[in-house]
CSV table of C-alpha atoms in Angstrom, one decimal:
chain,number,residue,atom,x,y,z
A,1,UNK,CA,-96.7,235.2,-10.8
A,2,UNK,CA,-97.5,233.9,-14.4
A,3,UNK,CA,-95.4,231.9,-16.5
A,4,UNK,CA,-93.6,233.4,-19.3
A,5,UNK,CA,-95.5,230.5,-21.3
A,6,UNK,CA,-99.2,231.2,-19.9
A,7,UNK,CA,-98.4,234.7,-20.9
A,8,UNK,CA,-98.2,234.1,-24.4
A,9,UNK,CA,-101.0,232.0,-24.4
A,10,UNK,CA,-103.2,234.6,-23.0
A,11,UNK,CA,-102.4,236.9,-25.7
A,12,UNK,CA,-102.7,234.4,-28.4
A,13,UNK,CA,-106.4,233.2,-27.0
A,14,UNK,CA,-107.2,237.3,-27.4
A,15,UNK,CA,-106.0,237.8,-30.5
A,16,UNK,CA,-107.7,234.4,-32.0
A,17,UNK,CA,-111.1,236.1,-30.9
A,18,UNK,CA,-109.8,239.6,-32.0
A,19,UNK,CA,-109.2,238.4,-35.4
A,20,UNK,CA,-112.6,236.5,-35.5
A,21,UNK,CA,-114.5,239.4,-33.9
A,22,UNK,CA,-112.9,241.6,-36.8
A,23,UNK,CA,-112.4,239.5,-40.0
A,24,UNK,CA,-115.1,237.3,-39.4
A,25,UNK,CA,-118.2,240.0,-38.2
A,26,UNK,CA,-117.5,243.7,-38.2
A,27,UNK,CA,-115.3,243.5,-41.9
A,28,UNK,CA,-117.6,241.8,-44.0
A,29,UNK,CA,-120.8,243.4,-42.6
A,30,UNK,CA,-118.5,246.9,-43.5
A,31,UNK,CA,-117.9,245.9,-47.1
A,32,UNK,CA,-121.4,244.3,-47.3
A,33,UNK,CA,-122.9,248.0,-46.7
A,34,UNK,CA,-120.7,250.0,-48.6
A,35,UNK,CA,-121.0,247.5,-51.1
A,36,UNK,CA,-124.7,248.5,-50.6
A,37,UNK,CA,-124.7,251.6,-50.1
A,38,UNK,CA,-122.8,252.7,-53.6
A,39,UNK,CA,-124.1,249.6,-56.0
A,40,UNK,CA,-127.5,248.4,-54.6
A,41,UNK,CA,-128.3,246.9,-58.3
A,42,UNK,CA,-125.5,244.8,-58.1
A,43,UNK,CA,-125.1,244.2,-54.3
A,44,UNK,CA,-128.5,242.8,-54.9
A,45,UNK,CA,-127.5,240.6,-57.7
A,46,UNK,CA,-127.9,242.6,-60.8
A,47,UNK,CA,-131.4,240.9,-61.0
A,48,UNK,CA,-133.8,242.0,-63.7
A,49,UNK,CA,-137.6,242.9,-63.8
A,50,UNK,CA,-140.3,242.7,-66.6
A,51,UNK,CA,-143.9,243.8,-65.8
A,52,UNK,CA,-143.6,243.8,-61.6
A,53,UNK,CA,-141.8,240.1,-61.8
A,54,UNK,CA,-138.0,238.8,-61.0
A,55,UNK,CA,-137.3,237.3,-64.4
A,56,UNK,CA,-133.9,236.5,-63.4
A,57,UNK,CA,-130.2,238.0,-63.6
A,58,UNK,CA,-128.3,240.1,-66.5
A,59,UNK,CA,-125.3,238.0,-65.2
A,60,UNK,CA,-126.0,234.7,-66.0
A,61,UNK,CA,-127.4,233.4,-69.7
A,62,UNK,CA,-130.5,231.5,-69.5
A,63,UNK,CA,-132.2,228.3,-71.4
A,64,UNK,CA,-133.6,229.7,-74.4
A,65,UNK,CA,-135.9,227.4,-76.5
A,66,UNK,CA,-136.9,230.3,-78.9
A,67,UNK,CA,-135.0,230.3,-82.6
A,68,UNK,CA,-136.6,234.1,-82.8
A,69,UNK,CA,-133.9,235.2,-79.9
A,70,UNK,CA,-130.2,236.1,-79.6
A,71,UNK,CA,-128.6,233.4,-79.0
A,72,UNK,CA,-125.7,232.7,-75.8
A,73,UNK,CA,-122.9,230.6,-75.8
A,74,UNK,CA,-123.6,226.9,-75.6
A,75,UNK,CA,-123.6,225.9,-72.2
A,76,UNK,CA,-121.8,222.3,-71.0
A,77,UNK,CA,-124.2,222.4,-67.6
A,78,UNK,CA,-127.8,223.4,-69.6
A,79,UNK,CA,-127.4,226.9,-67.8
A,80,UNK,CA,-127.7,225.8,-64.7
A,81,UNK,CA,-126.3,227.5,-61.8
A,82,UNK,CA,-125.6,224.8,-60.2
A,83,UNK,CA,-123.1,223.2,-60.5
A,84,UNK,CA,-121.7,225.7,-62.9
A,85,UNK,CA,-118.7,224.4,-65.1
A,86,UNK,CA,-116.8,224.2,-68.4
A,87,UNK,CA,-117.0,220.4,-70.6
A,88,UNK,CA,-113.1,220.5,-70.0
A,89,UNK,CA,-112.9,218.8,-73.1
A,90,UNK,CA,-109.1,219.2,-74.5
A,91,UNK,CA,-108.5,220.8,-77.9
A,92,UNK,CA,-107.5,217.9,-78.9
A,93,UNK,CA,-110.4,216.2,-78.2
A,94,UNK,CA,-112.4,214.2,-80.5
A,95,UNK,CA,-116.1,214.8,-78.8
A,96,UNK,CA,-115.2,218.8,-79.0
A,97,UNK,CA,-114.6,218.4,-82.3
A,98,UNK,CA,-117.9,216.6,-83.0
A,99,UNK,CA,-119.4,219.4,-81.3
A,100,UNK,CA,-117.8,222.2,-83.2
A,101,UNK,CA,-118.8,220.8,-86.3
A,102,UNK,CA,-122.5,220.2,-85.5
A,103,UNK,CA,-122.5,223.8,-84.1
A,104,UNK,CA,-121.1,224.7,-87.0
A,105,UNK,CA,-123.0,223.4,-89.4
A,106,UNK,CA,-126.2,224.3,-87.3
A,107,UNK,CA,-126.0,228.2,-88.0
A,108,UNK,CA,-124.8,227.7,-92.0
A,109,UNK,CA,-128.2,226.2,-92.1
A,110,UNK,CA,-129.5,228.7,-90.4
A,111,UNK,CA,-127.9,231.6,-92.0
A,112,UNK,CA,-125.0,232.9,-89.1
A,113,UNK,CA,-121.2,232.9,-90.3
A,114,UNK,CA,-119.9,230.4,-87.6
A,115,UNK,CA,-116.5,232.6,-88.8
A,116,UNK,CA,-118.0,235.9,-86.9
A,117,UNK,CA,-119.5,234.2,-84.2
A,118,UNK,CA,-117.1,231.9,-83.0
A,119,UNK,CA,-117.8,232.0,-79.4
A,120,UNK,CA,-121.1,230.1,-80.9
A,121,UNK,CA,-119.2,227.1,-81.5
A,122,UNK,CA,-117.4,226.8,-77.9
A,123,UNK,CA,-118.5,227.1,-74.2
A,124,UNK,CA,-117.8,229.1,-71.9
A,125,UNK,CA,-116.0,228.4,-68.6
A,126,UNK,CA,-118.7,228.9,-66.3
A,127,UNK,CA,-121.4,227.7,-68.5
A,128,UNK,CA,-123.4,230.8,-67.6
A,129,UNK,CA,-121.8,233.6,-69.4
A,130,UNK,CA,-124.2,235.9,-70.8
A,131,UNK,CA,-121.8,238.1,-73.2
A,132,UNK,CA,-121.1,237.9,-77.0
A,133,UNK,CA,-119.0,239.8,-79.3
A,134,UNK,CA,-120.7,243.1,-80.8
A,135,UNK,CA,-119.7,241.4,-84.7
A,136,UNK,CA,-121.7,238.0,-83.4
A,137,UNK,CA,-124.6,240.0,-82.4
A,138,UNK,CA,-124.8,241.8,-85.5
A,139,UNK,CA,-124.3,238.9,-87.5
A,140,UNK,CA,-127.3,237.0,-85.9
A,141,UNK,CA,-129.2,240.2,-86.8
A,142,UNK,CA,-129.6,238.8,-90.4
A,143,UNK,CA,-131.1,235.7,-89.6
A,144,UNK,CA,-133.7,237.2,-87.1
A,145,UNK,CA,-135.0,239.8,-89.2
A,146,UNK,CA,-135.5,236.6,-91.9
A,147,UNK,CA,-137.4,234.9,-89.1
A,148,UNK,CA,-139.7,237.7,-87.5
A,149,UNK,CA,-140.3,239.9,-89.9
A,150,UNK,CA,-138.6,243.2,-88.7
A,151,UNK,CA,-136.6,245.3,-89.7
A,152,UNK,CA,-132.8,244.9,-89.9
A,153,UNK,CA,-132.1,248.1,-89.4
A,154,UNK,CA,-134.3,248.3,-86.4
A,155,UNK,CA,-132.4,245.0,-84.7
A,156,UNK,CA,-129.1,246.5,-85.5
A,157,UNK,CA,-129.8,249.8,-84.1
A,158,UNK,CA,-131.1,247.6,-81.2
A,159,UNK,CA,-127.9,245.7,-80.8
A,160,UNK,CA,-125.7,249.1,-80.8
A,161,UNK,CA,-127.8,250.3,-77.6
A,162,UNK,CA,-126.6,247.0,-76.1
A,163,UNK,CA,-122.9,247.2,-76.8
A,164,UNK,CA,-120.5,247.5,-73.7
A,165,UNK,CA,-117.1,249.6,-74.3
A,166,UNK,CA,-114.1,247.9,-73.0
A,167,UNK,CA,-113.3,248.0,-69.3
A,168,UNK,CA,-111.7,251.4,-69.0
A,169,UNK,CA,-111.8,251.9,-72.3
A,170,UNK,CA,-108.9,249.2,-73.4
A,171,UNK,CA,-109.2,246.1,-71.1
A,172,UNK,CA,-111.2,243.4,-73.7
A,173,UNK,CA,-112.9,244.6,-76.7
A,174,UNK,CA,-117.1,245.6,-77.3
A,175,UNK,CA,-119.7,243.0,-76.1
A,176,UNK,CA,-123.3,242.5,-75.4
A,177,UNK,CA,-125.0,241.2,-72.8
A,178,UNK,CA,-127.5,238.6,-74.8
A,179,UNK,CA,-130.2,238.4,-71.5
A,180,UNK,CA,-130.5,241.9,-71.7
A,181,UNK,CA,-130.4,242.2,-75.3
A,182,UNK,CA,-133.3,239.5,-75.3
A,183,UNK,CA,-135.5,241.1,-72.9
A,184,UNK,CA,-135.8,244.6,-75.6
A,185,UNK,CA,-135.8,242.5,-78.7
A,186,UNK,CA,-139.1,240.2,-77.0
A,187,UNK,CA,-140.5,243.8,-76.5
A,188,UNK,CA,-139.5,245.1,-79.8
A,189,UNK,CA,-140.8,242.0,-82.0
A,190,UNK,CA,-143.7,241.5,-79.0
A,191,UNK,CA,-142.5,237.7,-78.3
């Protein structure tokens, strides 16, 4: 007859390889093709095409060396995925500070109110967020239609078919995804 002890070993040893049998395999292959099954874009990794070729992912900015293109957040990690990160330079930091001002002055020159595109002058926390406000969209519309040549009417109605409603309709405020913006304003202005 078997301990009282050995017993409860027994049942712990089963329900160690239940648990990895379950939460380990079947669970995550489950939610991996329902995932799938009812958002293959983005189970794939919301990647984007141009003429038959992977030119990356709507979720991540990318290094831009173009003036004649929306521009993203300033990145601490040069857009690179990896290792993704924030400066974690305090506000009371005197390098930040250099770096607001030099991003600041940078668009005056060029024409953008740092004032309505303020997430111009900071990083994000990943480093990779493609997303600006609708207002710093529009106000780099100015400056490209200076540069290229077309229309401002044309770029603005361009940025409006790019603007993203708030998450259920309250959660955040209007954005646009600049990658995606980008890709129909190199088509539009034939970059």
């Amino acid at each position: 007859m078997k301990s009282k002890e050995t017993h409860q070993w027994e049942i712990t040893i089963r329900f160690l390889f239940v648990s990895i049998l379950f939460l380990g395999f079947l669970y995550p292959l489950a939610i991996t093709g329902i995932g799938g099954f009812l958002f293959p874009k983005q189970a794939k990794g919301s990647l984007i095409e141009s003429n038959g070729q992977m030119i990356g992912t709507e979720l991540f900015a990318r290094k831009e060396t173009s003036q004649s293109l929306f521009r993203y957040r300033p990145s601490a990690v040069s857009y690179s995925t990896l290792p993704s990160g924030a400066s974690n330079l305090s506000p009371s930091s005197l390098e930040l500070k250099a770096l607001v001002e030099e991003r600041k002055n940078e668009l005056t020159e060029i024409g953008i109110d740092p004032n309505e595109c303020k997430e111009l002058l900071y990083t994000s926390g990943s480093g990779l967020d493609p997303h600006i406000t609708m207002e710093c969209a529009l106000e780099q519309t100015k400056y490209l239609s200076k540069v290229t040549g077309v229309n401002l009417d044309s770029i603005k109605s361009l940025v409006w078919k790019h603007v993203e409603s708030p998450m259920f309709g309250f959660i955040g405020r209007g954005r646009v995804n600049v990658t995606k913006l980008n890709l129909d304003w190199k088509q539009l202005h034939h970059e």
